[in-house]
Amino acid sequence: MSDLYLRLVNTPVGRTAAQSLGLPAPAPLKRLKRTDQPFIEGKVLIGAANGGKAIATLGSILGASAATLHHASESNRLADSSKAGNKARPLDLASDINQQFSALVFDATGLKGPADLRALYDFFHPTIKKLGSNARVLVIGQNPASCRKAPQAAAQGALEGFVRSVGKEIGKKGSTANLLWMAPGAEKQLDSSVRFFLSARSAYVSGQVVKVGKGNAAPATNPVAPLTGKVALVTGASRGIGAAISETLARDGATVIGLDIPPAMEELEKVTSAINGKALACDITDDKAPKLIADFIEEHFGGVDLVIHNAGITRDKTLGNMPEHFWDMTIAVNLTAEELIDEELAKRELMKENGRIVCISSISGIAGNFGQTNYSTAKCGVIGYVEAMARQLKNGITINAVAPGFIETRMTAAMPVTIREAGRRMNSLSQGGQPVDVAEAIAWYCSPASNGVNGNVVRVCGQSLIGK
Ligand code: NAD
């Protein structure tokens, strides 16, 4: 779907007109072009507060991206991916600080109380204006709920407000800011999340907090095709976000079973045949659906690694005007079917070890929306389901959700023009996301290296103003 305003405002005349009228001038977002490109290019400045536990790991992740590490002090380092092979040298703050950075990464795990928050100012104040466009800010902290002392919880909790505000300040240049909460001892699990949040794959993800736990040991993966040998089930795969998820998981090496309702078979087969996948006609609300899906998986593959519950519908009406079948259908497709399919796959032991379940919530589920009590109820139910299941699943299986904001699909193209324009602009990046943005977040959850990423709900919404 096309955002005409975004294209216009990025012409010289359009930019000048937008500036003089005080209108938003969103920057075009850079998305992944090739899977073998470095996850980040340009210079990355890494800093840490005293006692940071992630700094060494951050150094080696960025070092492994053909970056040269320049030690500024014990805590500040410069990773320069444009000068692979350079020997480390001390960072000269006076001159190096005048360069442009593609990312600022700060290890705040060592913050012990409110006074330590000054370290954020000291690191970001002189550098934030040196960020180029489509740049990244990534802060590593810890979950305040896991802090034993109140001052430490205060400092760690403060990081959320910091990151969300930074996201709003840098969003106009297409840049993002996010926070990882690293559990004690989970340094080795940071890799996949640091790579995702510093790369073009997270173009439309900003202002988010992600829990990274210890999980099973993360295996080494082929970064170009990390899902090689995996079997994925994607529901609602014939179009929109589901088609993008199928294509992205196949790009990363997975064999995809695309599922959709029987009337969508022609479209579905176009998607699955282009990626050498299999098409399965099934209405997930049918009583027989869980068994049919499990039988299909058992017969063709013997098991499944990745289950992506993408199928969804809206049936909007204010509550007093809503016919009961609108309520029932919306809850059945968006929530009940997911639970019943997972239950059947678990009962028949078809979910493989280190498997992944991903559910699709929505910012409407988080914030509530006029005329969408049924949809918001279902999508918020998804969050409750994910959080409970994350505590119960065994064998290294994880479950997470994405909560898309305004994504350019047929669903949003059908909106009245004023609501559509508001949806597009009311976020820090002042534009809608693409289906691939949701798919990239799902591919990150699905990576074998994401064993420590469990029980999260990440919004893919450009830091929408809607929601908490
Ligand atoms: P879409 O309407 O383009 O696609 C949904 C797909 O689900 C369709 O192919 C449809 O046939 C299939 N489906 C519906 N009912 C089904 C059933 N009973 N059994 C099997 N398949 C069924 O929607 P989309 O915009 O691509 O949305 C995908 C998911 O993302 C949905 O869960 C939606 O609620 C969610 N979402 C979308 C947006 C957005 O901006 N587009 C925002 C938030 C959340």
Short mmCIF file of C-alpha atoms and ligand atoms in Angstrom, two decimals:
data_model
loop_
_atom_site.label_atom_id
_atom_site.label_comp_id
_atom_site.label_asym_id
_atom_site.label_seq_id
_atom_site.Cartn_x
_atom_site.Cartn_y
_atom_site.Cartn_z
CA MET A 1 0.00 0.00 0.00
CA SER A 2 1.29 3.42 -0.82
CA ASP A 3 1.89 6.39 1.48
CA LEU A 4 1.76 9.30 -0.96
CA TYR A 5 2.58 11.89 1.70
CA LEU A 6 5.80 10.07 2.67
CA ARG A 7 6.90 10.10 -0.98
CA LEU A 8 5.96 13.75 -1.52
CA VAL A 9 7.65 15.01 1.60
CA ASN A 10 10.89 13.37 0.53
CA THR A 11 11.12 15.45 -2.66
CA PRO A 12 12.96 18.82 -2.38
CA VAL A 13 9.74 20.82 -2.96
CA GLY A 14 7.71 18.66 -0.61
CA ARG A 15 10.31 18.92 2.16
CA THR A 16 10.39 22.71 1.95
CA ALA A 17 6.58 22.90 1.93
CA ALA A 18 6.30 20.57 4.95
CA GLN A 19 8.89 22.61 6.85
CA SER A 20 7.19 25.93 6.16
CA LEU A 21 3.77 24.54 7.13
CA GLY A 22 5.13 22.84 10.27
CA LEU A 23 3.99 19.40 9.01
CA PRO A 24 5.79 16.17 9.89
CA ALA A 25 8.56 15.18 7.50
CA PRO A 26 9.07 11.45 8.03
CA ALA A 27 12.38 9.99 6.90
CA PRO A 28 12.25 6.93 4.61
CA LEU A 29 13.17 3.86 6.68
CA LYS A 30 16.07 1.67 5.58
CA ARG A 31 15.09 -1.98 5.57
CA LEU A 32 17.16 -5.11 5.09
CA LYS A 33 18.23 -5.57 1.48
CA ARG A 34 20.35 -8.72 1.68
CA THR A 35 20.61 -11.25 4.50
CA ASP A 36 24.40 -11.38 4.10
CA GLN A 37 24.89 -7.65 4.71
CA PRO A 38 26.55 -6.70 8.04
CA PHE A 39 23.91 -6.18 10.70
CA ILE A 40 25.14 -2.63 11.20
CA GLU A 41 27.40 -0.40 9.17
CA GLY A 42 29.30 2.71 10.25
CA LYS A 43 30.55 3.67 13.68
CA VAL A 44 28.98 2.44 16.90
CA LEU A 45 29.86 4.03 20.21
CA ILE A 46 29.55 1.72 23.20
CA GLY A 47 29.52 3.03 26.75
CA ALA A 48 28.85 1.68 30.22
CA ALA A 49 28.08 2.85 33.71
CA ASN A 50 30.46 1.56 36.37
CA GLY A 51 29.95 -2.12 37.03
CA GLY A 52 28.21 -2.79 33.70
CA LYS A 53 27.89 -6.52 33.11
CA ALA A 54 27.13 -6.48 29.38
CA ILE A 55 30.00 -4.35 28.09
CA ALA A 56 32.37 -7.22 27.28
CA THR A 57 29.64 -9.11 25.42
CA LEU A 58 28.64 -5.98 23.51
CA GLY A 59 32.26 -5.50 22.52
CA SER A 60 32.54 -8.99 21.15
CA ILE A 61 29.19 -8.87 19.30
CA LEU A 62 30.19 -5.64 17.59
CA GLY A 63 33.76 -6.83 17.12
CA ALA A 64 32.38 -9.88 15.32
CA SER A 65 30.63 -7.58 12.86
CA ALA A 66 34.00 -6.71 11.30
CA ALA A 67 34.20 -3.76 13.66
CA THR A 68 37.37 -2.42 15.17
CA LEU A 69 37.13 -1.64 18.85
CA HIS A 70 38.68 1.56 20.05
CA HIS A 71 39.00 1.79 23.79
CA ALA A 72 38.22 5.27 25.06
CA SER A 73 38.33 4.51 28.70
CA GLU A 74 37.42 1.44 30.62
CA SER A 75 33.85 1.94 29.62
CA ASN A 76 33.59 3.78 26.30
CA ARG A 77 34.54 2.07 23.08
CA LEU A 78 34.16 2.90 19.42
CA ALA A 79 33.28 0.14 16.99
CA ASP A 80 34.02 1.10 13.42
CA SER A 81 32.59 -1.35 10.93
CA SER A 82 34.00 0.61 8.01
CA LYS A 83 37.61 -0.05 9.04
CA ALA A 84 37.76 -3.81 9.51
CA GLY A 85 41.16 -5.02 10.58
CA ASN A 86 42.31 -1.74 12.16
CA LYS A 87 44.22 -2.14 15.36
CA ALA A 88 42.53 -0.90 18.51
CA ARG A 89 43.59 2.55 19.55
CA PRO A 90 42.52 4.79 22.39
CA LEU A 91 39.45 6.81 21.48
CA ASP A 92 40.23 10.49 21.29
CA LEU A 93 36.96 11.97 22.52
CA ALA A 94 37.82 15.43 21.23
CA SER A 95 38.17 14.31 17.60
CA ASP A 96 36.27 11.01 17.41
CA ILE A 97 33.22 12.62 18.92
CA ASN A 98 32.93 14.81 15.84
CA GLN A 99 32.16 11.81 13.68
CA GLN A 100 28.72 10.52 12.81
CA PHE A 101 27.50 7.43 14.62
CA SER A 102 25.13 4.80 13.32
CA ALA A 103 24.40 3.62 16.85
CA LEU A 104 24.92 4.50 20.51
CA VAL A 105 24.86 1.47 22.81
CA PHE A 106 24.94 1.92 26.57
CA ASP A 107 25.32 -0.77 29.23
CA ALA A 108 23.33 0.57 32.19
CA THR A 109 23.22 -2.71 34.13
CA GLY A 110 25.61 -1.20 36.67
CA LEU A 111 23.27 1.65 37.73
CA LYS A 112 22.71 1.28 41.49
CA GLY A 113 20.70 4.39 42.37
CA PRO A 114 19.24 7.64 41.05
CA ALA A 115 22.57 9.49 41.36
CA ASP A 116 24.09 7.06 38.83
CA LEU A 117 21.58 8.21 36.18
CA ARG A 118 24.00 11.06 35.49
CA ALA A 119 26.01 8.49 33.49
CA LEU A 120 23.23 8.54 30.87
CA TYR A 121 23.54 12.29 30.44
CA ASP A 122 27.32 12.13 30.30
CA PHE A 123 27.29 9.50 27.56
CA PHE A 124 24.37 10.64 25.41
CA HIS A 125 24.44 14.43 25.72
CA PRO A 126 27.64 14.94 23.69
CA THR A 127 26.85 12.17 21.19
CA ILE A 128 23.13 12.15 20.45
CA LYS A 129 23.33 14.96 17.92
CA LYS A 130 26.01 12.99 16.08
CA LEU A 131 23.57 10.22 15.18
CA GLY A 132 22.96 9.90 11.44
CA SER A 133 19.54 9.06 9.99
CA ASN A 134 18.08 5.57 10.52
CA ALA A 135 20.38 5.30 13.55
CA ARG A 136 19.93 3.17 16.64
CA VAL A 137 20.03 3.79 20.40
CA LEU A 138 20.14 0.64 22.50
CA VAL A 139 20.32 0.57 26.29
CA ILE A 140 20.95 -2.59 28.31
CA GLY A 141 19.49 -2.57 31.82
CA GLN A 142 17.80 -4.96 34.16
CA ASN A 143 14.21 -5.60 35.15
CA PRO A 144 13.47 -3.31 38.15
CA ALA A 145 11.26 -6.09 39.56
CA SER A 146 14.39 -8.22 39.96
CA CYS A 147 16.33 -5.52 41.90
CA ARG A 148 16.60 -6.20 45.62
CA LYS A 149 17.17 -2.59 46.66
CA ALA A 150 14.71 0.24 45.99
CA PRO A 151 17.32 2.80 44.79
CA GLN A 152 18.58 0.31 42.21
CA ALA A 153 15.00 -0.44 41.09
CA ALA A 154 14.45 3.32 40.74
CA ALA A 155 17.49 3.74 38.52
CA GLN A 156 16.69 0.68 36.40
CA GLY A 157 13.02 1.67 36.11
CA ALA A 158 14.10 5.15 34.99
CA LEU A 159 15.68 3.68 31.87
CA GLU A 160 12.26 3.02 30.37
CA GLY A 161 11.30 6.69 30.52
CA PHE A 162 14.70 7.67 29.16
CA VAL A 163 14.54 5.33 26.17
CA ARG A 164 10.95 6.22 25.31
CA SER A 165 11.76 9.94 25.32
CA VAL A 166 14.91 9.46 23.26
CA GLY A 167 12.83 7.46 20.75
CA LYS A 168 10.49 10.43 20.38
CA GLU A 169 13.40 12.85 19.89
CA ILE A 170 15.27 10.86 17.24
CA GLY A 171 12.28 9.33 15.43
CA LYS A 172 11.97 12.19 12.95
CA LYS A 173 15.26 11.06 11.39
CA GLY A 174 13.98 7.48 11.09
CA SER A 175 16.00 6.44 14.16
CA THR A 176 14.88 4.18 17.01
CA ALA A 177 15.61 3.68 20.73
CA ASN A 178 15.01 0.45 22.65
CA LEU A 179 15.84 -1.16 26.00
CA LEU A 180 16.92 -4.73 26.75
CA TRP A 181 16.39 -6.03 30.28
CA MET A 182 19.15 -8.59 30.76
CA ALA A 183 18.52 -11.17 33.50
CA PRO A 184 21.49 -11.85 35.80
CA GLY A 185 23.90 -14.18 34.01
CA ALA A 186 22.16 -13.86 30.63
CA GLU A 187 25.05 -12.11 28.86
CA LYS A 188 25.43 -14.98 26.39
CA GLN A 189 21.79 -14.59 25.31
CA LEU A 190 22.17 -10.95 24.24
CA ASP A 191 23.53 -11.69 20.78
CA SER A 192 20.34 -12.16 18.72
CA SER A 193 18.55 -9.22 20.36
CA VAL A 194 21.48 -6.81 20.03
CA ARG A 195 21.80 -7.76 16.35
CA PHE A 196 18.06 -7.31 15.76
CA PHE A 197 17.76 -3.95 17.48
CA LEU A 198 20.89 -2.49 15.85
CA SER A 199 19.97 -3.69 12.37
CA ALA A 200 17.62 -2.53 9.62
CA ARG A 201 15.36 -5.47 10.56
CA SER A 202 13.98 -3.42 13.48
CA ALA A 203 13.25 -0.34 11.33
CA TYR A 204 9.70 0.10 12.73
CA VAL A 205 10.34 -0.98 16.34
CA SER A 206 10.97 1.84 18.81
CA GLY A 207 10.38 2.60 22.48
CA GLN A 208 10.25 -1.10 23.39
CA VAL A 209 11.47 -3.01 26.43
CA VAL A 210 12.52 -6.64 25.89
CA LYS A 211 13.30 -9.23 28.57
CA VAL A 212 16.31 -11.39 27.79
CA GLY A 213 16.57 -14.35 30.14
CA LYS A 214 19.05 -17.19 30.56
CA GLY A 215 17.13 -19.77 28.46
CA ASN A 216 18.78 -22.87 27.01
CA ALA A 217 22.30 -22.38 25.70
CA ALA A 218 21.99 -20.52 22.39
CA PRO A 219 23.51 -22.57 19.55
CA ALA A 220 25.78 -21.05 16.91
CA THR A 221 23.68 -20.32 13.82
CA ASN A 222 24.31 -19.47 10.22
CA PRO A 223 23.39 -15.74 10.26
CA VAL A 224 22.32 -15.83 6.59
CA ALA A 225 19.88 -18.74 7.00
CA PRO A 226 19.36 -19.31 10.74
CA LEU A 227 16.13 -21.29 10.28
CA THR A 228 17.57 -23.95 7.98
CA GLY A 229 15.95 -27.31 8.75
CA LYS A 230 13.04 -25.74 10.67
CA VAL A 231 9.38 -26.29 9.83
CA ALA A 232 7.02 -23.34 10.34
CA LEU A 233 3.22 -23.16 10.45
CA VAL A 234 1.88 -19.70 9.54
CA THR A 235 -1.88 -19.11 9.82
CA GLY A 236 -3.58 -16.47 7.65
CA ALA A 237 -0.68 -16.79 5.19
CA SER A 238 -2.40 -15.88 1.91
CA ARG A 239 -1.89 -12.13 2.13
CA GLY A 240 -0.80 -9.11 4.17
CA ILE A 241 1.32 -9.73 7.23
CA GLY A 242 0.93 -13.53 7.02
CA ALA A 243 2.35 -13.64 3.48
CA ALA A 244 5.30 -11.47 4.59
CA ILE A 245 5.93 -13.74 7.60
CA SER A 246 5.93 -16.81 5.31
CA GLU A 247 8.36 -15.19 2.87
CA THR A 248 10.67 -13.95 5.63
CA LEU A 249 10.84 -17.29 7.46
CA ALA A 250 11.48 -19.05 4.12
CA ARG A 251 14.18 -16.50 3.31
CA ASP A 252 15.81 -17.46 6.62
CA GLY A 253 15.76 -21.14 5.63
CA ALA A 254 12.49 -22.52 7.08
CA THR A 255 10.03 -24.77 5.24
CA VAL A 256 6.65 -23.08 5.57
CA ILE A 257 3.19 -24.60 5.89
CA GLY A 258 0.90 -21.71 4.95
CA LEU A 259 -2.66 -22.03 6.23
CA ASP A 260 -5.74 -20.06 5.25
CA ILE A 261 -9.49 -20.44 4.80
CA PRO A 262 -10.63 -22.45 1.74
CA PRO A 263 -11.79 -19.37 -0.30
CA ALA A 264 -8.23 -17.97 -0.05
CA MET A 265 -6.57 -21.06 -1.59
CA GLU A 266 -5.67 -19.49 -4.92
CA GLU A 267 -3.84 -16.59 -3.23
CA LEU A 268 -2.31 -18.92 -0.63
CA GLU A 269 -0.90 -21.27 -3.24
CA LYS A 270 0.77 -18.33 -5.00
CA VAL A 271 2.54 -17.48 -1.73
CA THR A 272 3.54 -21.04 -0.79
CA SER A 273 4.62 -22.14 -4.27
CA ALA A 274 6.96 -19.14 -4.55
CA ILE A 275 8.77 -20.27 -1.38
CA ASN A 276 8.56 -24.05 -1.91
CA GLY A 277 6.15 -24.36 0.99
CA LYS A 278 2.93 -26.29 1.48
CA ALA A 279 -0.61 -24.87 1.48
CA LEU A 280 -3.22 -26.06 3.97
CA ALA A 281 -6.90 -25.11 3.58
CA CYS A 282 -8.44 -24.79 7.03
CA ASP A 283 -10.78 -22.51 8.96
CA ILE A 284 -9.06 -22.36 12.34
CA THR A 285 -12.38 -21.86 14.12
CA ASP A 286 -13.72 -25.18 12.86
CA ASP A 287 -14.04 -27.78 15.65
CA LYS A 288 -11.93 -30.19 13.62
CA ALA A 289 -9.17 -27.65 12.86
CA PRO A 290 -6.68 -28.54 15.62
CA LYS A 291 -6.77 -32.24 14.66
CA LEU A 292 -6.59 -31.47 10.93
CA ILE A 293 -3.55 -29.25 11.45
CA ALA A 294 -1.81 -31.75 13.73
CA ASP A 295 -2.51 -34.62 11.28
CA PHE A 296 -1.09 -32.58 8.40
CA ILE A 297 2.07 -31.73 10.33
CA GLU A 298 2.53 -35.31 11.50
CA GLU A 299 2.03 -36.79 8.06
CA HIS A 300 4.28 -34.41 6.15
CA PHE A 301 6.98 -33.42 8.65
CA GLY A 302 6.66 -35.45 11.85
CA GLY A 303 6.67 -32.24 13.91
CA VAL A 304 6.84 -28.46 13.80
CA ASP A 305 9.42 -25.96 15.10
CA LEU A 306 7.71 -22.60 14.63
CA VAL A 307 4.00 -21.86 15.05
CA ILE A 308 2.92 -18.36 14.04
CA HIS A 309 -0.67 -17.54 14.96
CA ASN A 310 -1.18 -14.70 12.52
CA ALA A 311 -4.77 -15.20 11.27
CA GLY A 312 -6.98 -12.42 12.55
CA ILE A 313 -10.20 -10.59 11.80
CA THR A 314 -11.95 -7.40 12.87
CA ARG A 315 -15.74 -7.06 13.14
CA ASP A 316 -16.16 -3.49 14.38
CA LYS A 317 -19.29 -2.11 16.07
CA THR A 318 -19.82 -0.26 19.33
CA LEU A 319 -20.70 -2.74 22.07
CA GLY A 320 -24.39 -1.86 22.27
CA ASN A 321 -24.79 -2.28 18.51
CA MET A 322 -22.69 -5.41 18.15
CA PRO A 323 -24.43 -8.58 16.95
CA GLU A 324 -23.41 -11.65 18.95
CA HIS A 325 -21.78 -13.38 15.98
CA PHE A 326 -19.40 -10.38 15.63
CA TRP A 327 -18.31 -10.95 19.21
CA ASP A 328 -18.05 -14.73 18.93
CA MET A 329 -16.16 -14.79 15.60
CA THR A 330 -13.63 -12.21 16.68
CA ILE A 331 -12.80 -13.98 19.94
CA ALA A 332 -12.73 -17.38 18.18
CA VAL A 333 -10.31 -16.42 15.37
CA ASN A 334 -8.03 -14.07 17.30
CA LEU A 335 -7.76 -15.97 20.58
CA THR A 336 -9.54 -19.30 21.18
CA ALA A 337 -8.24 -21.01 18.03
CA GLU A 338 -4.61 -20.28 18.98
CA GLU A 339 -5.01 -21.88 22.35
CA LEU A 340 -6.75 -24.99 20.95
CA ILE A 341 -4.14 -25.51 18.21
CA ASP A 342 -1.27 -25.21 20.72
CA GLU A 343 -3.04 -27.62 23.05
CA GLU A 344 -3.41 -30.26 20.33
CA LEU A 345 0.20 -29.90 19.16
CA ALA A 346 1.42 -30.21 22.75
CA LYS A 347 -0.83 -33.22 23.49
CA ARG A 348 0.50 -35.07 20.45
CA GLU A 349 4.09 -33.95 21.20
CA LEU A 350 4.44 -32.38 17.77
CA MET A 351 6.17 -29.18 18.98
CA LYS A 352 9.89 -29.80 18.65
CA GLU A 353 12.51 -29.00 21.28
CA ASN A 354 13.52 -25.31 21.29
CA GLY A 355 10.36 -24.59 19.30
CA ARG A 356 8.79 -21.15 18.98
CA ILE A 357 5.21 -19.98 19.30
CA VAL A 358 4.46 -16.43 18.19
CA CYS A 359 1.08 -14.74 18.62
CA ILE A 360 -0.15 -11.50 17.09
CA SER A 361 -1.65 -8.98 19.45
CA SER A 362 -2.33 -5.37 18.44
CA ILE A 363 -1.87 -1.91 19.89
CA SER A 364 -5.68 -1.86 19.94
CA GLY A 365 -5.45 -4.74 22.38
CA ILE A 366 -3.12 -2.73 24.58
CA ALA A 367 -4.87 0.63 24.40
CA GLY A 368 -8.48 -0.28 23.65
CA ASN A 369 -10.21 1.20 20.63
CA PHE A 370 -13.60 2.75 19.88
CA GLY A 371 -15.85 0.20 18.18
CA GLN A 372 -13.42 -2.66 18.82
CA THR A 373 -14.37 -4.10 22.22
CA ASN A 374 -14.40 -7.61 20.69
CA TYR A 375 -11.04 -7.22 18.90
CA SER A 376 -9.30 -5.48 21.82
CA THR A 377 -10.60 -8.12 24.23
CA ALA A 378 -9.19 -10.88 22.04
CA LYS A 379 -5.87 -9.15 21.36
CA CYS A 380 -5.35 -8.31 25.05
CA GLY A 381 -6.27 -11.92 25.85
CA VAL A 382 -3.37 -12.92 23.60
CA ILE A 383 -1.03 -11.05 25.94
CA GLY A 384 -2.37 -12.84 29.02
CA TYR A 385 -2.02 -16.15 27.19
CA VAL A 386 1.57 -15.48 26.14
CA GLU A 387 2.65 -14.39 29.60
CA ALA A 388 1.13 -17.47 31.27
CA MET A 389 2.39 -19.94 28.66
CA ALA A 390 5.92 -18.50 28.84
CA ARG A 391 6.09 -19.71 32.45
CA GLN A 392 4.74 -23.17 31.62
CA LEU A 393 6.40 -24.28 28.39
CA LYS A 394 9.18 -26.87 28.64
CA ASN A 395 11.90 -28.24 26.34
CA GLY A 396 13.29 -24.82 25.47
CA ILE A 397 10.05 -23.80 23.72
CA THR A 398 9.44 -20.05 23.88
CA ILE A 399 6.32 -17.99 23.29
CA ASN A 400 6.21 -14.27 22.47
CA ALA A 401 3.86 -11.81 20.83
CA VAL A 402 4.14 -8.89 18.47
CA ALA A 403 1.65 -6.05 18.73
CA PRO A 404 1.53 -4.29 15.36
CA GLY A 405 0.48 -0.67 15.12
CA PHE A 406 -0.52 0.83 11.78
CA ILE A 407 0.76 -1.57 9.11
CA GLU A 408 0.16 -0.91 5.41
CA THR A 409 -2.13 -3.83 4.46
CA ARG A 410 -5.56 -4.35 2.92
CA MET A 411 -6.99 -4.17 6.46
CA THR A 412 -5.70 -0.60 6.93
CA ALA A 413 -6.23 0.44 3.28
CA ALA A 414 -9.95 -0.15 3.88
CA MET A 415 -10.05 2.47 6.68
CA PRO A 416 -11.69 5.88 6.12
CA VAL A 417 -9.02 8.31 4.86
CA THR A 418 -8.89 10.54 7.98
CA ILE A 419 -8.47 7.59 10.35
CA ARG A 420 -5.87 6.10 8.01
CA GLU A 421 -3.84 9.33 7.87
CA ALA A 422 -4.03 9.73 11.67
CA GLY A 423 -2.89 6.11 12.12
CA ARG A 424 0.07 6.67 9.83
CA ARG A 425 1.33 9.88 11.45
CA MET A 426 0.61 9.33 15.16
CA ASN A 427 3.92 7.66 15.95
CA SER A 428 7.53 8.73 16.44
CA LEU A 429 8.46 7.79 12.86
CA SER A 430 5.38 9.58 11.38
CA GLN A 431 4.61 6.75 8.97
CA GLY A 432 2.96 3.34 8.75
CA GLY A 433 4.97 0.14 8.95
CA GLN A 434 5.27 -2.51 6.26
CA PRO A 435 4.19 -6.16 6.72
CA VAL A 436 7.87 -7.13 6.55
CA ASP A 437 8.54 -5.10 9.73
CA VAL A 438 6.25 -7.43 11.69
CA ALA A 439 7.77 -10.43 9.91
CA GLU A 440 11.33 -9.41 10.83
CA ALA A 441 10.41 -9.19 14.53
CA ILE A 442 8.90 -12.67 14.29
CA ALA A 443 12.03 -13.99 12.54
CA TRP A 444 14.11 -12.62 15.46
CA TYR A 445 11.90 -14.45 17.99
CA CYS A 446 12.22 -17.61 15.86
CA SER A 447 16.00 -17.56 15.61
CA PRO A 448 17.64 -20.48 17.43
CA ALA A 449 19.85 -17.79 19.02
CA SER A 450 16.78 -16.25 20.74
CA ASN A 451 16.42 -18.99 23.37
CA GLY A 452 16.48 -16.35 26.12
CA VAL A 453 13.69 -14.25 24.57
CA ASN A 454 10.49 -15.52 26.18
CA GLY A 455 7.19 -14.01 27.34
CA ASN A 456 7.65 -10.68 25.54
CA VAL A 457 5.13 -8.47 23.80
CA VAL A 458 6.98 -6.21 21.40
CA ARG A 459 5.06 -3.49 19.63
CA VAL A 460 5.90 -3.03 15.96
CA CYS A 461 4.32 0.38 15.73
CA GLY A 462 7.00 3.04 15.22
CA GLN A 463 6.37 4.01 18.87
CA SER A 464 2.72 4.82 18.32
CA LEU A 465 1.17 7.42 20.59
CA ILE A 466 -1.68 4.96 21.13
CA GLY A 467 -1.27 2.64 24.10
CA LYS A 468 0.70 2.64 27.29
P1 NAD B 1 -5.51 -9.54 6.64
O1 NAD B 1 -6.98 -9.41 6.81
O2 NAD B 1 -4.88 -8.95 5.42
O3 NAD B 1 -5.09 -11.09 6.71
C1 NAD B 1 -5.61 -11.97 7.68
C2 NAD B 1 -5.57 -13.39 7.12
O4 NAD B 1 -6.16 -14.27 8.09
C3 NAD B 1 -6.39 -13.52 5.83
O5 NAD B 1 -5.63 -14.19 4.87
C4 NAD B 1 -7.60 -14.32 6.26
O6 NAD B 1 -8.16 -15.12 5.23
C5 NAD B 1 -7.01 -15.17 7.38
N1 NAD B 1 -8.06 -15.67 8.26
C6 NAD B 1 -9.11 -14.98 8.79
N2 NAD B 1 -9.92 -15.80 9.45
C7 NAD B 1 -9.39 -17.05 9.36
C8 NAD B 1 -9.80 -18.32 9.84
N3 NAD B 1 -10.92 -18.47 10.54
N4 NAD B 1 -9.03 -19.38 9.55
C9 NAD B 1 -7.90 -19.25 8.82
N5 NAD B 1 -7.46 -18.07 8.34
C10 NAD B 1 -8.21 -16.98 8.60
O7 NAD B 1 -4.87 -8.96 7.95
P2 NAD B 1 -3.39 -8.40 8.26
O8 NAD B 1 -3.47 -6.93 8.28
O9 NAD B 1 -2.38 -9.07 7.41
O10 NAD B 1 -3.27 -8.87 9.79
C11 NAD B 1 -2.57 -10.04 10.20
C12 NAD B 1 -2.61 -10.11 11.72
O11 NAD B 1 -2.04 -8.91 12.27
C13 NAD B 1 -4.01 -10.21 12.31
O12 NAD B 1 -3.97 -11.04 13.45
C14 NAD B 1 -4.34 -8.79 12.68
O13 NAD B 1 -5.32 -8.72 13.69
C15 NAD B 1 -2.99 -8.30 13.15
N6 NAD B 1 -2.81 -6.84 13.12
C16 NAD B 1 -2.79 -6.14 11.94
C17 NAD B 1 -2.60 -4.76 11.96
C18 NAD B 1 -2.52 -3.93 10.69
O14 NAD B 1 -2.29 -2.72 10.77
N7 NAD B 1 -2.68 -4.49 9.51
C19 NAD B 1 -2.45 -4.10 13.17
C20 NAD B 1 -2.49 -4.83 14.35
C21 NAD B 1 -2.65 -6.21 14.30
#
